Amino acid sequence: MSFNIIKHPLIIDKLTRMRKVETSSKDFRENLNEIGQLMVYEIFRDVPVKEIDINTPVIKTKGYTIDIPVVLIPIIRAGLGMTEGIQRLVPTARIAHIGLYRNEETLEPVQYYAKKTKNIDKSYVIVVDPMLATGGSASKAIEIAKSWGAKQIKFVCLVSVQEGVDKLQREHPDVDVYTASLDPVLNDDGFIVPGLGDAGDRIFGTK
Ligand code: PRP
């Protein structure tokens, strides 16, 4: 597994805006989608392309096209808030959905929804969730994606902590992980510190 922290002035500026407690839901969502777009630029660096013949207004020439179907899998709810930005750059991507919530006592993920896309076994699959805390949700979502036949999987999140990264490394060593920040601490309530609070609640204004 490769673990990649995508550091860029535009990303750390937007992430800092998102961390601030006074940031509105609207600004939180906008910055999250924009960071998703910036991160996908890096994540797609190794996506296969094939050469094609094209005609410009001037001459016949060679061009390139992405040579593999792309599937995005947001973990509902918070993953939805990052997916639109990614989809803007990859408009042909299909979207599968996995609904998970953390049991507040045990912090174990509970599945309540899953809808796959076709040809997922032949696709470049990106599982999306802004938060990698204990890693339970990400690991479960990747397990579900694998049970659907997914083979080339990447996981993208906004903030992460070492516990979650270690869990993914143990349970899914074949999956590359991309994050904008490795935060220092996971507290006893399972919150990333300093983090940005509960991303789902901030995206949807539920608290
Ligand atoms: C949050 C977050 C991740 C998960 C991360 O979701 O969006 O899905 O917790 O924690 P973990 O790494 O310890 O599993 P939550 O359960 O709050 O559901 P929500 O997205 O519906 O708010």
PDB file of N, CA, C and O and ligand atoms in Angstrom, residues 75-79 100-103 107 109 112 129-138 164 186 190 198-201, ligand 1:
ATOM      1  N   ILE A  75     -18.833   6.859   0.582  1.00  0.00           N
ATOM      2  CA  ILE A  75     -19.432   6.256   1.771  1.00  0.00           C
ATOM      3  C   ILE A  75     -20.430   7.286   2.297  1.00  0.00           C
ATOM      4  O   ILE A  75     -20.053   8.402   2.687  1.00  0.00           O
ATOM      5  N   ILE A  76     -21.721   6.912   2.247  1.00  0.00           N
ATOM      6  CA  ILE A  76     -22.781   7.815   2.678  1.00  0.00           C
ATOM      7  C   ILE A  76     -22.708   7.926   4.225  1.00  0.00           C
ATOM      8  O   ILE A  76     -22.500   6.869   4.874  1.00  0.00           O
ATOM      9  N   ARG A  77     -22.847   9.151   4.764  1.00  0.00           N
ATOM     10  CA  ARG A  77     -23.218  10.358   4.077  1.00  0.00           C
ATOM     11  C   ARG A  77     -22.039  11.192   3.595  1.00  0.00           C
ATOM     12  O   ARG A  77     -22.072  11.792   2.518  1.00  0.00           O
ATOM     13  N   ALA A  78     -21.009  11.306   4.432  1.00  0.00           N
ATOM     14  CA  ALA A  78     -20.035  12.369   4.200  1.00  0.00           C
ATOM     15  C   ALA A  78     -19.317  12.241   2.856  1.00  0.00           C
ATOM     16  O   ALA A  78     -18.942  13.247   2.255  1.00  0.00           O
ATOM     17  N   GLY A  79     -19.146  11.025   2.365  1.00  0.00           N
ATOM     18  CA  GLY A  79     -18.459  10.834   1.091  1.00  0.00           C
ATOM     19  C   GLY A  79     -19.167  11.530  -0.065  1.00  0.00           C
ATOM     20  O   GLY A  79     -18.535  11.920  -1.056  1.00  0.00           O
ATOM     21  N   LEU A 100     -22.929   3.620   5.484  1.00  0.00           N
ATOM     22  CA  LEU A 100     -22.410   3.095   6.754  1.00  0.00           C
ATOM     23  C   LEU A 100     -22.536   4.179   7.812  1.00  0.00           C
ATOM     24  O   LEU A 100     -22.347   5.350   7.506  1.00  0.00           O
ATOM     25  N   TYR A 101     -22.858   3.789   9.021  1.00  0.00           N
ATOM     26  CA  TYR A 101     -22.696   4.749  10.117  1.00  0.00           C
ATOM     27  C   TYR A 101     -21.955   4.055  11.245  1.00  0.00           C
ATOM     28  O   TYR A 101     -21.979   2.820  11.343  1.00  0.00           O
ATOM     29  N   ARG A 102     -21.297   4.844  12.072  1.00  0.00           N
ATOM     30  CA  ARG A 102     -20.552   4.265  13.186  1.00  0.00           C
ATOM     31  C   ARG A 102     -21.470   4.124  14.389  1.00  0.00           C
ATOM     32  O   ARG A 102     -22.126   5.088  14.780  1.00  0.00           O
ATOM     33  N   ASN A 103     -21.484   2.936  14.982  1.00  0.00           N
ATOM     34  CA  ASN A 103     -22.162   2.783  16.269  1.00  0.00           C
ATOM     35  C   ASN A 103     -21.423   3.663  17.278  1.00  0.00           C
ATOM     36  O   ASN A 103     -20.206   3.536  17.431  1.00  0.00           O
ATOM     37  N   LEU A 107     -18.013   2.179  17.998  1.00  0.00           N
ATOM     38  CA  LEU A 107     -17.325   2.790  16.849  1.00  0.00           C
ATOM     39  C   LEU A 107     -17.221   1.828  15.652  1.00  0.00           C
ATOM     40  O   LEU A 107     -16.531   2.103  14.688  1.00  0.00           O
ATOM     41  N   PRO A 109     -18.541   0.042  12.232  1.00  0.00           N
ATOM     42  CA  PRO A 109     -19.442   0.489  11.164  1.00  0.00           C
ATOM     43  C   PRO A 109     -20.663  -0.419  11.024  1.00  0.00           C
ATOM     44  O   PRO A 109     -20.545  -1.638  11.139  1.00  0.00           O
ATOM     45  N   TYR A 112     -26.066   0.087   6.052  1.00  0.00           N
ATOM     46  CA  TYR A 112     -27.509   0.210   5.822  1.00  0.00           C
ATOM     47  C   TYR A 112     -27.862   0.353   4.353  1.00  0.00           C
ATOM     48  O   TYR A 112     -29.031   0.411   3.994  1.00  0.00           O
ATOM     49  N   ASP A 129     -14.350   9.125   1.266  1.00  0.00           N
ATOM     50  CA  ASP A 129     -14.923   9.520   2.564  1.00  0.00           C
ATOM     51  C   ASP A 129     -14.008  10.583   3.152  1.00  0.00           C
ATOM     52  O   ASP A 129     -12.793  10.353   3.229  1.00  0.00           O
ATOM     53  N   PRO A 130     -14.516  11.727   3.577  1.00  0.00           N
ATOM     54  CA  PRO A 130     -13.606  12.761   4.083  1.00  0.00           C
ATOM     55  C   PRO A 130     -12.804  12.341   5.318  1.00  0.00           C
ATOM     56  O   PRO A 130     -11.727  12.869   5.559  1.00  0.00           O
ATOM     57  N   MET A 131     -13.339  11.386   6.113  1.00  0.00           N
ATOM     58  CA  MET A 131     -12.711  11.074   7.395  1.00  0.00           C
ATOM     59  C   MET A 131     -12.191   9.636   7.446  1.00  0.00           C
ATOM     60  O   MET A 131     -12.933   8.703   7.178  1.00  0.00           O
ATOM     61  N   LEU A 132     -10.933   9.470   7.853  1.00  0.00           N
ATOM     62  CA  LEU A 132     -10.385   8.136   8.157  1.00  0.00           C
ATOM     63  C   LEU A 132      -9.991   8.178   9.623  1.00  0.00           C
ATOM     64  O   LEU A 132      -8.928   8.690   9.971  1.00  0.00           O
ATOM     65  N   ALA A 133     -10.882   7.693  10.495  1.00  0.00           N
ATOM     66  CA  ALA A 133     -10.644   7.769  11.943  1.00  0.00           C
ATOM     67  C   ALA A 133     -10.121   6.414  12.438  1.00  0.00           C
ATOM     68  O   ALA A 133      -8.919   6.135  12.305  1.00  0.00           O
ATOM     69  N   THR A 134     -11.020   5.544  12.961  1.00  0.00           N
ATOM     70  CA  THR A 134     -10.535   4.209  13.339  1.00  0.00           C
ATOM     71  C   THR A 134     -10.190   3.386  12.100  1.00  0.00           C
ATOM     72  O   THR A 134      -9.463   2.400  12.179  1.00  0.00           O
ATOM     73  N   GLY A 135     -10.779   3.787  10.962  1.00  0.00           N
ATOM     74  CA  GLY A 135     -10.568   3.033   9.720  1.00  0.00           C
ATOM     75  C   GLY A 135     -11.624   1.968   9.496  1.00  0.00           C
ATOM     76  O   GLY A 135     -11.643   1.313   8.458  1.00  0.00           O
ATOM     77  N   GLY A 136     -12.537   1.801  10.479  1.00  0.00           N
ATOM     78  CA  GLY A 136     -13.563   0.755  10.365  1.00  0.00           C
ATOM     79  C   GLY A 136     -14.447   0.944   9.146  1.00  0.00           C
ATOM     80  O   GLY A 136     -14.714  -0.018   8.406  1.00  0.00           O
ATOM     81  N   SER A 137     -14.907   2.188   8.921  1.00  0.00           N
ATOM     82  CA  SER A 137     -15.831   2.432   7.800  1.00  0.00           C
ATOM     83  C   SER A 137     -15.124   2.216   6.463  1.00  0.00           C
ATOM     84  O   SER A 137     -15.662   1.569   5.560  1.00  0.00           O
ATOM     85  N   ALA A 138     -13.931   2.767   6.330  1.00  0.00           N
ATOM     86  CA  ALA A 138     -13.194   2.634   5.071  1.00  0.00           C
ATOM     87  C   ALA A 138     -12.899   1.163   4.783  1.00  0.00           C
ATOM     88  O   ALA A 138     -13.076   0.680   3.660  1.00  0.00           O
ATOM     89  N   GLY A 164      -6.205   4.725  11.627  1.00  0.00           N
ATOM     90  CA  GLY A 164      -6.971   4.351  10.437  1.00  0.00           C
ATOM     91  C   GLY A 164      -6.071   3.896   9.303  1.00  0.00           C
ATOM     92  O   GLY A 164      -6.377   2.916   8.600  1.00  0.00           O
ATOM     93  N   LEU A 186      -6.445  10.540  17.605  1.00  0.00           N
ATOM     94  CA  LEU A 186      -7.836  10.072  17.594  1.00  0.00           C
ATOM     95  C   LEU A 186      -8.277  10.062  19.052  1.00  0.00           C
ATOM     96  O   LEU A 186      -7.686   9.351  19.875  1.00  0.00           O
ATOM     97  N   GLY A 190     -13.545   8.821  19.393  1.00  0.00           N
ATOM     98  CA  GLY A 190     -13.377   8.449  17.985  1.00  0.00           C
ATOM     99  C   GLY A 190     -13.317   9.633  17.050  1.00  0.00           C
ATOM    100  O   GLY A 190     -13.473   9.486  15.835  1.00  0.00           O
ATOM    101  N   ASP A 198     -17.687  16.572  12.869  1.00  0.00           N
ATOM    102  CA  ASP A 198     -18.365  15.497  12.138  1.00  0.00           C
ATOM    103  C   ASP A 198     -18.671  16.005  10.729  1.00  0.00           C
ATOM    104  O   ASP A 198     -19.532  16.875  10.537  1.00  0.00           O
ATOM    105  N   ALA A 199     -17.952  15.479   9.756  1.00  0.00           N
ATOM    106  CA  ALA A 199     -18.078  16.003   8.384  1.00  0.00           C
ATOM    107  C   ALA A 199     -19.511  15.887   7.871  1.00  0.00           C
ATOM    108  O   ALA A 199     -20.027  16.813   7.242  1.00  0.00           O
ATOM    109  N   GLY A 200     -20.161  14.761   8.145  1.00  0.00           N
ATOM    110  CA  GLY A 200     -21.548  14.571   7.676  1.00  0.00           C
ATOM    111  C   GLY A 200     -22.458  15.668   8.214  1.00  0.00           C
ATOM    112  O   GLY A 200     -23.245  16.274   7.481  1.00  0.00           O
ATOM    113  N   ASP A 201     -22.361  15.926   9.502  1.00  0.00           N
ATOM    114  CA  ASP A 201     -23.202  16.975  10.110  1.00  0.00           C
ATOM    115  C   ASP A 201     -22.891  18.342   9.521  1.00  0.00           C
ATOM    116  O   ASP A 201     -23.790  19.146   9.302  1.00  0.00           O
TER     117      ASP A 201
HETATM  118  C1  PRP B   1     -17.996   9.316   9.890  1.00  0.00           C
HETATM  119  C2  PRP B   1     -17.149   9.596   8.661  1.00  0.00           C
HETATM  120  C3  PRP B   1     -16.670   8.234   8.252  1.00  0.00           C
HETATM  121  C4  PRP B   1     -16.510   7.546   9.575  1.00  0.00           C
HETATM  122  C5  PRP B   1     -15.052   7.552   9.950  1.00  0.00           C
HETATM  123  O1  PRP B   1     -19.249   8.876   9.480  1.00  0.00           O
HETATM  124  O2  PRP B   1     -17.843  10.245   7.646  1.00  0.00           O
HETATM  125  O3  PRP B   1     -17.583   7.541   7.433  1.00  0.00           O
HETATM  126  O4  PRP B   1     -17.268   8.283  10.544  1.00  0.00           O
HETATM  127  O5  PRP B   1     -14.856   6.873  11.134  1.00  0.00           O
HETATM  128  P1  PRP B   1     -14.094   5.482  11.216  1.00  0.00           P
HETATM  129  O6  PRP B   1     -12.845   5.595  10.429  1.00  0.00           O
HETATM  130  O7  PRP B   1     -13.829   5.363  12.704  1.00  0.00           O
HETATM  131  O8  PRP B   1     -15.008   4.407  10.723  1.00  0.00           O
HETATM  132  P2  PRP B   1     -20.480   8.707  10.474  1.00  0.00           P
HETATM  133  O9  PRP B   1     -20.515   7.351  11.080  1.00  0.00           O
HETATM  134  O10 PRP B   1     -20.504   9.855  11.441  1.00  0.00           O
HETATM  135  O11 PRP B   1     -21.719   8.760   9.489  1.00  0.00           O
HETATM  136  P3  PRP B   1     -22.203   9.972   8.556  1.00  0.00           P
HETATM  137  O12 PRP B   1     -21.230  10.076   7.410  1.00  0.00           O
HETATM  138  O13 PRP B   1     -23.549   9.537   8.121  1.00  0.00           O
HETATM  139  O14 PRP B   1     -22.226  11.223   9.396  1.00  0.00           O
END
